[in-house]
Coordinates of C-alpha atoms and ligand atoms in Angstrom, one line a residue:
M1 CA 82.3 230.0 90.2
E2 CA 80.4 228.7 87.3
K3 CA 77.6 231.8 86.1
G4 CA 74.9 229.2 85.9
L5 CA 74.5 225.5 86.3
L6 CA 71.0 224.5 84.3
Y7 CA 70.6 221.0 83.6
P8 CA 71.1 219.9 79.6
V9 CA 67.9 219.8 77.7
T10 CA 66.7 218.9 74.5
N11 CA 64.3 221.9 72.5
Q12 CA 63.3 223.5 69.4
F13 CA 66.3 226.0 70.2
R14 CA 68.6 223.9 72.3
Q15 CA 71.0 220.5 71.5
D16 CA 72.2 218.5 74.2
Q17 CA 74.3 215.1 72.9
K18 CA 75.9 213.0 75.1
L19 CA 79.6 212.5 74.2
D20 CA 79.9 208.7 76.4
G21 CA 81.3 205.5 75.3
L22 CA 85.3 205.1 74.9
W23 CA 87.8 207.6 75.4
D24 CA 91.3 208.2 74.6
F25 CA 93.3 207.7 78.1
K26 CA 96.9 207.7 79.2
F27 CA 98.7 208.3 82.2
D28 CA 101.3 211.2 82.6
P29 CA 103.5 210.8 85.1
Q30 CA 106.1 212.7 84.1
A31 CA 103.8 215.9 83.8
Q32 CA 105.0 216.0 79.7
G33 CA 101.4 215.8 78.2
E34 CA 102.0 219.3 77.1
A35 CA 105.4 219.2 75.9
K36 CA 105.1 216.3 74.2
G37 CA 101.9 218.2 72.0
W38 CA 98.4 215.8 73.9
T39 CA 96.4 218.8 73.7
T40 CA 95.9 217.9 69.5
G41 CA 95.4 213.9 70.9
F42 CA 98.9 211.3 72.0
D43 CA 99.6 207.6 70.3
D44 CA 99.0 204.3 72.0
P45 CA 95.8 205.4 74.4
I46 CA 94.7 203.3 76.4
K47 CA 90.7 203.0 75.8
M48 CA 88.9 204.0 78.6
P49 CA 84.8 204.0 79.1
V50 CA 82.8 207.2 80.4
P51 CA 81.4 207.9 82.8
A52 CA 84.0 205.9 85.0
S53 CA 86.4 205.8 87.3
F54 CA 89.6 204.3 85.4
N55 CA 90.8 202.9 88.8
D56 CA 88.7 198.9 89.1
F57 CA 89.6 198.3 85.4
F58 CA 93.4 198.1 85.6
T59 CA 94.7 194.3 87.2
D60 CA 97.9 196.0 87.9
K61 CA 98.8 197.6 91.2
D62 CA 100.1 201.3 90.1
S63 CA 97.2 201.4 87.6
R64 CA 94.7 201.5 90.4
E65 CA 97.0 203.5 93.2
Y66 CA 98.0 205.6 89.7
T67 CA 98.4 209.4 91.1
G68 CA 99.5 212.3 89.8
D69 CA 98.3 213.6 85.8
F70 CA 96.4 211.9 83.3
W71 CA 94.5 212.8 80.0
Y72 CA 91.4 211.9 77.9
A73 CA 90.9 212.4 74.5
K74 CA 87.8 212.2 72.5
K75 CA 86.5 213.2 68.8
F76 CA 83.3 214.1 68.2
F77 CA 81.2 216.3 65.6
V78 CA 80.0 219.9 65.0
P79 CA 77.3 219.8 62.5
T80 CA 77.1 222.9 60.2
Y81 CA 73.4 224.0 61.6
M82 CA 74.8 224.8 65.1
D83 CA 76.7 228.1 63.5
G84 CA 75.3 231.2 65.2
Q85 CA 74.7 229.5 68.6
T86 CA 76.7 229.0 71.9
I87 CA 78.9 226.1 71.5
Q88 CA 79.3 224.4 75.0
L89 CA 81.3 221.3 76.2
R90 CA 79.5 220.6 80.5
F91 CA 81.8 218.0 82.3
G92 CA 78.9 215.9 85.1
A93 CA 82.3 215.6 87.1
A94 CA 85.8 215.8 86.6
T95 CA 87.8 214.7 89.4
H96 CA 89.5 216.1 90.7
R97 CA 90.8 218.8 88.3
A98 CA 91.1 219.1 84.8
T99 CA 92.2 221.4 81.8
V100 CA 90.1 221.4 78.9
Y101 CA 91.5 221.9 75.0
V102 CA 89.7 221.8 72.0
N103 CA 91.7 221.2 68.8
G104 CA 94.7 221.8 70.8
Q105 CA 93.6 224.8 71.9
E106 CA 93.1 225.8 75.7
I107 CA 89.7 226.7 77.3
R108 CA 89.6 226.7 80.5
S109 CA 90.7 225.4 83.9
H110 CA 88.7 223.2 86.9
E111 CA 89.1 221.9 90.1
G112 CA 86.5 220.5 92.0
G113 CA 85.3 216.7 91.3
F114 CA 82.5 216.4 92.0
L115 CA 80.5 220.0 90.5
P116 CA 80.1 220.3 87.5
F117 CA 81.8 222.9 84.5
T118 CA 80.8 224.2 81.0
A119 CA 83.3 225.4 78.8
D120 CA 82.7 227.2 75.9
I121 CA 83.9 226.1 73.0
T122 CA 82.6 228.4 70.5
D123 CA 85.4 230.2 68.9
A124 CA 87.7 226.6 69.2
V125 CA 85.5 224.5 67.2
K126 CA 85.6 223.7 62.9
L127 CA 82.2 223.3 61.6
G128 CA 80.7 220.7 59.6
Q129 CA 84.0 218.5 60.8
E130 CA 85.6 216.5 63.5
N131 CA 87.4 218.2 66.5
I132 CA 89.4 217.0 69.3
V133 CA 88.3 217.2 72.8
T134 CA 91.6 216.4 75.0
L135 CA 91.6 216.8 79.0
K136 CA 94.7 217.4 81.6
M137 CA 93.2 216.2 84.4
N138 CA 95.2 215.4 88.0
N139 CA 93.4 213.3 91.2
E140 CA 96.8 214.7 93.6
L141 CA 95.4 215.3 96.7
H142 CA 96.3 218.6 98.9
R143 CA 95.3 220.4 102.2
D144 CA 94.3 223.4 100.4
A145 CA 91.7 220.9 98.3
L146 CA 88.6 219.6 98.5
P147 CA 87.8 216.9 99.8
A148 CA 91.5 217.3 101.5
G149 CA 94.8 214.9 101.8
D150 CA 98.2 214.8 101.3
T151 CA 100.3 213.3 98.2
A152 CA 103.0 211.5 99.0
T153 CA 106.2 209.8 97.0
L154 CA 107.3 206.8 97.9
K155 CA 110.9 206.0 97.9
N156 CA 110.6 204.2 94.2
G157 CA 109.4 207.6 92.9
K158 CA 105.5 207.1 92.5
K159 CA 102.9 208.8 94.0
M160 CA 100.0 208.1 96.5
A161 CA 97.2 209.9 97.5
K162 CA 96.8 209.6 101.2
P163 CA 93.1 211.0 101.8
F164 CA 92.3 212.6 105.2
F165 CA 88.6 210.4 104.2
D166 CA 87.0 207.4 104.6
F167 CA 86.5 206.8 100.4
Y168 CA 88.7 205.8 98.0
N169 CA 89.6 208.7 95.8
Y170 CA 88.8 206.9 93.1
S171 CA 89.0 209.8 89.7
G172 CA 88.6 210.2 86.1
L173 CA 85.2 211.9 84.5
N174 CA 82.9 210.2 86.8
R175 CA 79.8 211.7 85.2
S176 CA 79.1 212.5 81.7
V177 CA 79.9 214.7 79.7
H178 CA 77.5 216.6 76.8
L179 CA 78.1 218.5 73.7
L180 CA 75.7 221.3 74.0
A181 CA 74.6 224.4 71.9
V182 CA 72.1 226.5 72.9
P183 CA 71.2 230.4 71.2
K184 CA 73.6 233.3 71.8
N185 CA 70.9 235.3 74.0
H186 CA 70.1 232.2 75.7
I187 CA 68.2 231.4 79.5
Y188 CA 71.2 230.3 81.7
D189 CA 69.6 230.3 85.6
Y190 CA 66.5 230.9 87.6
S191 CA 65.3 229.9 91.3
T192 CA 62.2 229.9 92.8
T193 CA 60.1 230.1 96.6
Y194 CA 57.2 228.9 97.6
D195 CA 54.1 229.8 99.6
V196 CA 51.5 227.1 100.4
S197 CA 48.0 227.2 102.1
E198 CA 46.1 224.6 101.8
D199 CA 43.9 225.8 98.6
Q200 CA 46.8 228.0 97.2
A201 CA 50.6 227.6 96.3
T202 CA 52.6 231.2 95.2
V203 CA 56.0 230.0 92.9
H204 CA 57.9 233.1 93.2
Y205 CA 60.6 232.7 89.9
S206 CA 63.5 234.7 89.3
V207 CA 65.2 234.0 86.0
Q208 CA 68.1 235.3 83.8
A209 CA 69.2 235.3 80.5
T210 CA 72.4 236.5 78.8
D211 CA 70.4 239.7 77.2
G212 CA 66.8 240.3 77.8
S213 CA 64.7 240.9 80.6
N214 CA 61.3 239.7 78.1
F215 CA 60.1 237.1 79.9
K216 CA 56.8 234.6 79.0
V217 CA 56.4 232.0 82.6
S218 CA 54.3 229.4 82.7
L219 CA 53.2 226.3 84.9
S220 CA 51.7 222.9 84.0
D221 CA 50.3 220.5 86.1
G222 CA 51.6 216.6 86.4
D223 CA 48.7 216.2 83.3
G224 CA 50.4 219.5 81.0
K225 CA 47.8 221.2 81.4
V226 CA 48.7 224.7 82.1
V227 CA 47.7 226.3 85.9
A228 CA 49.6 229.4 86.0
T229 CA 51.6 231.9 83.4
A230 CA 52.5 235.2 84.1
E231 CA 55.3 237.7 82.4
G232 CA 58.7 239.4 83.6
Q233 CA 62.4 238.4 84.9
T234 CA 60.1 238.2 88.3
G235 CA 57.1 237.1 89.2
D236 CA 54.2 235.5 91.3
L237 CA 52.6 231.9 89.9
V238 CA 49.4 231.3 92.1
V239 CA 48.2 228.2 91.7
K240 CA 44.5 227.2 93.1
N241 CA 44.2 223.7 94.9
P242 CA 47.2 223.0 94.4
T243 CA 49.5 219.2 94.7
L244 CA 52.0 219.7 97.3
W245 CA 54.9 218.4 96.5
Q246 CA 54.5 215.9 100.0
V247 CA 57.5 213.3 102.0
R248 CA 57.5 210.0 99.7
D249 CA 54.0 211.0 98.3
A250 CA 55.7 213.8 95.6
Y251 CA 54.3 215.6 92.7
L252 CA 56.2 217.8 90.1
Y253 CA 54.8 220.9 88.0
T254 CA 56.8 222.0 84.6
I255 CA 57.9 225.3 85.0
K256 CA 58.9 226.6 81.2
F257 CA 60.6 230.4 80.4
E258 CA 60.9 231.9 77.3
L259 CA 62.7 234.8 76.2
L260 CA 61.1 237.0 74.3
D261 CA 62.9 238.8 71.7
A262 CA 61.0 241.9 69.9
G263 CA 58.4 239.8 70.8
K264 CA 58.8 236.7 69.8
A265 CA 60.9 233.9 71.7
V266 CA 64.5 233.0 71.4
D267 CA 64.9 230.3 74.3
E268 CA 63.2 228.4 76.4
Y269 CA 63.9 226.4 79.1
S270 CA 61.5 223.7 81.6
D271 CA 62.1 221.7 84.4
E272 CA 60.3 220.1 87.1
I273 CA 59.7 221.4 90.6
G274 CA 57.6 221.0 93.7
L275 CA 55.4 223.1 95.4
R276 CA 56.7 222.8 99.0
T277 CA 58.3 225.2 101.9
I278 CA 61.0 224.3 104.5
E279 CA 61.6 225.3 107.4
I280 CA 63.0 224.5 111.0
K281 CA 61.2 225.7 114.6
G282 CA 61.8 224.8 117.7
H283 CA 63.2 221.7 117.3
E284 CA 61.5 220.5 114.7
I285 CA 62.1 219.6 110.8
L286 CA 58.6 221.5 109.3
V287 CA 58.0 220.3 105.6
N288 CA 54.4 222.3 104.3
H289 CA 54.4 223.2 108.0
K290 CA 54.0 219.5 109.1
S291 CA 56.9 218.1 111.0
V292 CA 59.0 215.3 109.4
Y293 CA 61.1 212.6 111.3
L294 CA 63.8 211.7 109.3
R295 CA 64.9 207.9 108.6
G296 CA 67.2 207.2 105.6
F297 CA 71.1 206.6 105.6
G298 CA 74.6 208.4 104.2
R299 CA 75.6 206.9 101.2
H300 CA 78.5 207.3 98.4
E301 CA 78.0 207.0 94.9
D302 CA 80.2 203.8 94.4
S303 CA 80.0 200.2 92.8
I304 CA 82.0 197.9 91.6
Y305 CA 83.8 198.3 88.3
A306 CA 83.5 202.1 87.8
G307 CA 84.0 203.2 90.5
R308 CA 82.7 206.9 91.9
A309 CA 81.1 206.6 88.5
F310 CA 77.3 207.8 88.2
D311 CA 75.4 204.5 86.9
L312 CA 71.7 205.2 86.9
N313 CA 71.5 201.1 86.9
V314 CA 73.0 201.4 90.5
E315 CA 70.7 204.9 91.5
R316 CA 67.4 203.1 90.6
R317 CA 68.2 200.2 92.8
D318 CA 69.4 202.1 95.6
M319 CA 66.2 204.5 95.2
N320 CA 64.2 201.0 95.3
L321 CA 66.1 199.9 98.1
M322 CA 65.3 203.4 100.4
K323 CA 61.5 203.0 99.8
W324 CA 61.3 199.3 100.3
I325 CA 63.3 199.9 103.9
G326 CA 60.9 202.9 104.2
A327 CA 63.9 205.7 104.2
N328 CA 62.2 209.5 103.5
S329 CA 66.1 210.8 103.1
F330 CA 69.6 210.8 102.8
R331 CA 72.8 213.0 103.0
S332 CA 74.7 213.3 99.7
S333 CA 77.7 212.2 101.8
H334 CA 80.8 213.7 101.4
Y335 CA 80.4 215.6 98.1
P336 CA 77.3 216.6 95.6
Y337 CA 76.1 214.0 93.8
D338 CA 74.7 213.4 90.4
E339 CA 72.1 215.8 89.1
Q340 CA 70.1 212.6 88.7
V341 CA 70.1 211.5 92.0
Y342 CA 68.1 214.4 92.6
K343 CA 65.8 213.9 89.9
F344 CA 65.0 210.5 91.2
A345 CA 64.6 212.2 94.9
D346 CA 62.1 215.0 93.5
R347 CA 60.0 212.0 92.2
E348 CA 60.1 209.7 95.1
G349 CA 59.3 212.3 97.5
I350 CA 63.0 211.9 99.2
L351 CA 65.2 214.7 101.2
I352 CA 68.0 215.5 100.8
T353 CA 70.9 217.0 102.9
D354 CA 73.3 218.1 100.0
E355 CA 76.9 218.0 101.2
V356 CA 79.6 219.9 99.4
P357 CA 83.1 217.8 99.0
A358 CA 84.3 219.9 102.1
V359 CA 85.5 216.7 104.3
G360 CA 88.8 215.6 106.1
F361 CA 89.1 219.2 107.4
K362 CA 90.5 217.5 110.6
M363 CA 94.5 215.9 111.1
A364 CA 93.2 213.8 113.7
A365 CA 90.4 212.1 111.8
A366 CA 90.9 209.0 111.2
S367 CA 93.4 208.2 113.6
F368 CA 93.9 205.2 111.2
L369 CA 95.0 207.1 108.8
G370 CA 97.6 208.1 110.3
G371 CA 96.2 211.9 111.4
L372 CA 98.6 214.9 112.5
N373 CA 97.7 216.1 116.3
Q374 CA 97.6 219.9 114.9
S375 CA 94.5 221.4 114.4
F376 CA 93.7 221.7 111.1
F377 CA 92.0 225.5 111.0
D378 CA 96.1 226.3 111.7
G379 CA 97.3 225.5 108.6
D380 CA 98.6 227.6 106.1
W381 CA 96.7 226.4 103.7
I382 CA 93.6 227.5 104.7
D383 CA 93.2 230.8 103.1
E384 CA 93.6 229.0 99.8
L385 CA 91.4 226.1 101.2
Y386 CA 88.9 228.5 101.9
K387 CA 88.5 230.2 98.1
K388 CA 88.2 226.4 96.9
H389 CA 85.1 225.8 99.2
I390 CA 82.9 228.7 99.1
D391 CA 83.2 229.0 95.4
Q392 CA 82.3 224.7 95.9
V393 CA 79.6 226.0 97.8
K394 CA 78.4 228.4 95.3
D395 CA 78.5 226.1 92.9
M396 CA 76.8 223.1 95.0
I397 CA 73.6 225.6 95.9
K398 CA 73.4 227.1 92.1
R399 CA 73.2 223.7 90.2
D400 CA 70.9 221.9 93.1
K401 CA 68.5 224.8 94.2
N402 CA 65.3 224.3 92.2
H403 CA 65.1 220.5 93.6
P404 CA 62.2 220.1 95.6
S405 CA 63.8 217.2 97.3
V406 CA 66.6 219.2 98.9
L407 CA 65.9 220.0 102.3
A408 CA 69.3 221.3 103.8
W409 CA 72.8 222.4 102.9
S410 CA 75.5 220.9 105.1
L411 CA 78.9 223.1 104.4
C412 CA 81.3 220.6 105.9
N413 CA 82.0 216.8 107.0
E414 CA 83.4 216.7 110.2
P415 CA 85.6 220.0 110.9
D416 CA 87.6 220.0 113.7
T417 CA 86.1 222.6 115.8
S418 CA 86.9 221.6 118.9
T419 CA 90.0 224.9 118.9
D420 CA 89.7 228.3 118.7
S421 CA 91.2 228.4 114.9
A422 CA 87.9 226.9 113.8
V423 CA 85.3 230.0 114.3
P424 CA 87.0 232.5 112.1
Y425 CA 86.6 230.0 109.6
F426 CA 82.9 229.6 110.1
T427 CA 82.0 233.2 110.6
K428 CA 83.4 233.7 107.2
L429 CA 81.7 230.4 106.1
F430 CA 78.4 231.1 107.0
N431 CA 78.5 235.1 106.7
D432 CA 79.6 234.1 102.5
S433 CA 76.5 231.5 101.9
K434 CA 73.9 233.6 103.7
D435 CA 72.1 234.6 100.9
L436 CA 73.2 232.7 98.3
D437 CA 70.3 230.1 98.2
P438 CA 66.6 232.1 97.5
E439 CA 64.8 230.0 100.0
Q440 CA 67.1 230.1 102.7
R441 CA 66.8 226.7 103.2
P442 CA 68.8 225.6 106.4
R443 CA 72.2 225.3 107.1
T444 CA 74.2 222.4 108.9
F445 CA 77.6 221.0 109.0
T446 CA 78.1 217.4 110.6
L447 CA 79.9 216.8 114.0
N448 CA 82.3 214.5 114.7
E449 CA 82.6 212.4 117.8
D450 CA 85.5 214.9 119.3
D451 CA 83.3 218.0 119.0
T452 CA 80.8 217.3 121.5
F453 CA 78.5 220.2 123.3
E454 CA 80.8 220.8 125.7
K455 CA 84.0 220.7 123.3
S456 CA 82.5 222.2 119.8
K457 CA 83.5 226.0 119.4
C458 CA 81.5 225.9 116.3
L459 CA 77.9 225.5 117.8
K460 CA 76.3 228.5 117.4
F461 CA 76.5 228.1 112.9
P462 CA 74.0 226.0 112.3
D463 CA 70.7 225.8 111.8
F464 CA 70.4 222.2 113.2
Y465 CA 72.6 219.7 114.1
L466 CA 74.0 216.1 111.9
L467 CA 75.6 214.0 114.9
N468 CA 78.5 211.6 113.8
R469 CA 79.0 209.2 116.6
Y470 CA 80.0 206.1 116.8
P471 CA 80.0 204.7 120.4
G472 CA 80.1 200.9 120.2
W473 CA 82.5 200.6 117.3
Y474 CA 84.9 202.9 117.3
H475 CA 85.0 203.5 121.3
K476 CA 83.3 201.6 124.0
W477 CA 82.9 198.3 121.9
G478 CA 81.3 195.0 122.1
Y479 CA 80.6 193.9 125.4
E480 CA 81.2 197.5 127.0
I481 CA 78.8 198.9 124.4
S482 CA 75.6 199.4 127.9
D483 CA 79.0 201.9 128.5
G484 CA 78.7 203.3 124.7
E485 CA 75.3 204.0 125.7
A486 CA 75.3 205.6 128.7
G487 CA 77.9 207.7 127.3
L488 CA 75.8 209.1 124.6
R489 CA 72.8 209.6 126.8
A490 CA 75.2 211.7 129.2
E491 CA 76.3 214.0 125.9
L492 CA 72.5 214.3 124.9
D493 CA 71.6 215.0 128.4
E494 CA 74.0 217.7 128.2
W495 CA 71.6 219.4 125.0
K496 CA 68.7 218.4 126.8
N497 CA 69.3 221.2 129.9
S498 CA 70.9 223.8 127.4
D499 CA 68.7 226.6 125.9
I500 CA 69.8 225.4 122.6
D501 CA 66.2 224.3 121.0
K502 CA 67.6 223.1 117.4
P503 CA 66.5 219.7 116.1
I504 CA 68.9 217.3 116.3
V505 CA 69.7 214.7 113.4
F506 CA 71.9 211.4 114.4
S507 CA 73.7 211.5 110.8
E508 CA 76.3 208.4 111.6
Y509 CA 76.6 205.9 113.9
G510 CA 77.1 202.3 112.8
A511 CA 79.2 198.6 113.2
D512 CA 81.8 197.3 110.6
T513 CA 79.9 194.0 109.3
E514 CA 80.6 191.0 107.1
P515 CA 77.9 189.6 105.3
G516 CA 77.3 186.2 106.3
L517 CA 79.1 186.0 109.3
H518 CA 76.8 185.0 112.4
K519 CA 77.2 184.2 116.1
L520 CA 75.5 184.0 118.6
P521 CA 76.0 185.7 121.7
S522 CA 77.0 188.5 119.1
I523 CA 80.6 189.8 118.3
M524 CA 82.2 192.4 116.6
W525 CA 81.4 192.3 112.7
S526 CA 78.4 189.7 112.7
E527 CA 75.0 190.3 111.5
E528 CA 73.8 190.0 115.2
Y529 CA 76.0 193.0 116.4
Q530 CA 75.0 195.2 113.8
I531 CA 71.4 194.7 114.6
E532 CA 71.9 195.2 118.5
L533 CA 74.2 198.8 117.7
L534 CA 71.3 200.0 115.7
D535 CA 68.5 198.7 118.5
M536 CA 71.0 200.4 121.5
F537 CA 71.0 204.0 119.5
D538 CA 66.7 203.4 118.6
R539 CA 66.3 203.4 122.3
V540 CA 68.3 206.7 122.8
F541 CA 66.5 208.7 119.9
D542 CA 63.2 207.3 121.5
S543 CA 64.0 209.2 124.4
Y544 CA 64.5 212.6 123.0
D545 CA 62.1 214.9 121.5
F546 CA 64.7 217.3 119.8
I547 CA 66.1 213.9 117.6
R548 CA 64.6 214.8 114.4
G549 CA 66.0 211.7 112.4
E550 CA 68.4 208.6 112.2
Q551 CA 70.4 207.9 109.2
P552 CA 73.0 205.1 110.2
W553 CA 76.0 205.1 108.1
N554 CA 75.7 203.6 105.1
L555 CA 73.0 202.4 102.9
A556 CA 75.8 199.8 101.1
D557 CA 79.3 198.7 102.1
F558 CA 81.6 201.1 99.5
Q559 CA 85.4 200.6 99.1
T560 CA 88.3 202.8 100.5
V561 CA 91.9 202.8 100.9
E562 CA 93.2 199.6 102.1
G563 CA 94.6 199.4 105.8
N564 CA 94.6 197.6 109.2
M565 CA 91.5 198.7 109.9
R566 CA 89.4 198.0 106.6
V567 CA 89.0 194.8 105.4
N568 CA 87.9 195.5 101.7
G569 CA 86.7 198.9 102.3
N570 CA 84.0 199.8 104.7
K571 CA 81.4 197.9 105.9
K572 CA 78.9 199.5 107.5
G573 CA 76.6 199.0 104.5
I574 CA 72.9 198.3 105.4
F575 CA 73.5 196.6 102.1
T576 CA 76.4 195.2 101.1
R577 CA 78.6 196.7 97.9
D578 CA 76.2 194.9 95.8
R579 CA 72.8 195.9 97.2
Q580 CA 71.6 192.8 98.9
P581 CA 69.9 193.1 102.7
K582 CA 72.2 192.1 105.8
A583 CA 69.9 191.4 108.6
A584 CA 69.6 194.9 109.6
A585 CA 68.1 195.8 106.9
F586 CA 65.4 193.9 107.9
Y587 CA 65.5 195.1 111.4
L588 CA 65.6 198.6 110.2
K589 CA 62.5 197.8 107.6
K590 CA 60.0 197.4 111.1
R591 CA 61.0 200.4 112.5
W592 CA 60.6 202.6 109.8
T593 CA 57.6 201.3 108.5
S594 CA 56.1 201.6 111.5
L595 CA 57.2 205.1 113.1
P596 CA 54.8 208.1 111.5
L597 CA 55.9 210.7 109.3
D598 CA 56.0 213.1 111.9
Y599 CA 57.2 210.8 114.9
Ligands
GCB1 C1 83.8 209.2 109.5 C2 82.9 209.4 108.4 C3 82.7 208.7 107.5 C4 83.8 207.1 107.3 C5 82.9 206.9 108.9 C6 83.9 205.5 109.4 O1 82.8 209.7 110.7 O2 81.9 210.9 108.3 O3 82.9 209.3 105.7 O4 83.2 206.4 106.1 O5 83.3 207.9 110.0 O6 82.6 204.6 109.1 O7 84.3 205.3 109.6

């Protein structure tokens, strides 16, 4: 678990320099890098862009599919004016595990390929000189790691990733690397909670520094005018006649913390926040006490060339597509995205269900991957996995808790909750994560097709339900879709007749669709069939008032492992992988732009 995960900033006390660009890169199939002295650099490197997944740059399959250890290295200069400060390297995402060396000295290791970590390199760097950072990384998949999978060894000795999940195992330094200098005594975390009414909002804050508890705090509006001030480590900022952060109508204030030593500021940290509340009441999702019907998508950080790398250009386009189509929300399926995604959503008034990379927790999850028929939670890997799981839940909440866009926490995607062995795991997970978010936002996980109302043993845990359902595609497909609809209605009738009164959001449903394939009457894979399937689901959604959101799978086509179920990836996108609309996009735009917010 990281101590603090504040996003890097530059101000009069802090400096943030990105180390993106070309790094040295080398595969290490025999895991001999350390023995060969690669901790101080290596010969014959491949020049590799950062941030990027290494895979799709290669033209040979052994390199693209490479699984095992690999190294990155880069020289960087540390100016003398950083003397006396804490000097850090911050890695946005090193997928999946990394050990950091600076000038040959081992600094730290980190596991978890979708969350940031910081290495304190103060004692390892030479000031006023060039230094070298090297990383030994590894992208193998294991059952006791997130996301879960296996690593096979082929008869030719090569390793191969066998994910228990449906996205390509893109690997490398997928997000930016920052060189940071912060004061020795610095602010490392803060959090806020809110009370709002028509004419007043109160921001309850709390702030942490490595040493000291004297703080000056201020809140400014969008024009930079200070609207409230306070002092101390915890306190309230009261805003009269506030402009609230609303769904698709965002407004941001800036909160500024100054750490004081003997009355003098020694550090400062500012961030943009939104004044709003989130609650679940009965089967309603409320933002600022008003009901919201979610419409949006499951997504992936996925694009051509750079794989899973965060790309500001792709994100700009995705946000524009979501605004155009009338979306107001998305799930960060199946891992926390780059922080800049949340900053975009904060600005656009888009709600995020933030998901930890706990995916593949089901042995038979994808029968097309050759799943094994045993309960995942009976495995002897569970204790080790749990440690990593809760650790990443903690880091996700620490990193993202101050974003107004974050609506809820998704603690798992499609775990096998149909056996009793899942119950102790989820009891612990929900107990241990209860107090992590000062705002106490709702916690949930997605329920896979097999985890029906009848079968799941873990229905008592979520504050609201996320259902992933594929009638019309993985079963009752094609001409049988009417039976698929009947089955869906039969399950929803069971929810309706139960004494559960919580919102249900459909977090996945959809049909693989080859863009440009037209057929009258429709046939599976055609653009017409995708619309018919969405229309079937929409009819069902409109029949139950406890369904409080629809998020079809997926915003865009994305890369998966190759296999007989996938034609160059998952094609359930409403948009293509290069972000152009399939016919279904126009269908959804019509529906979503005409539904009222509180539908
Ligand atoms: C699911 C998974 C998602 C897959 C999707 C599919 O249930 O959560 O990762 O991509 O189904 O299309 O099979």
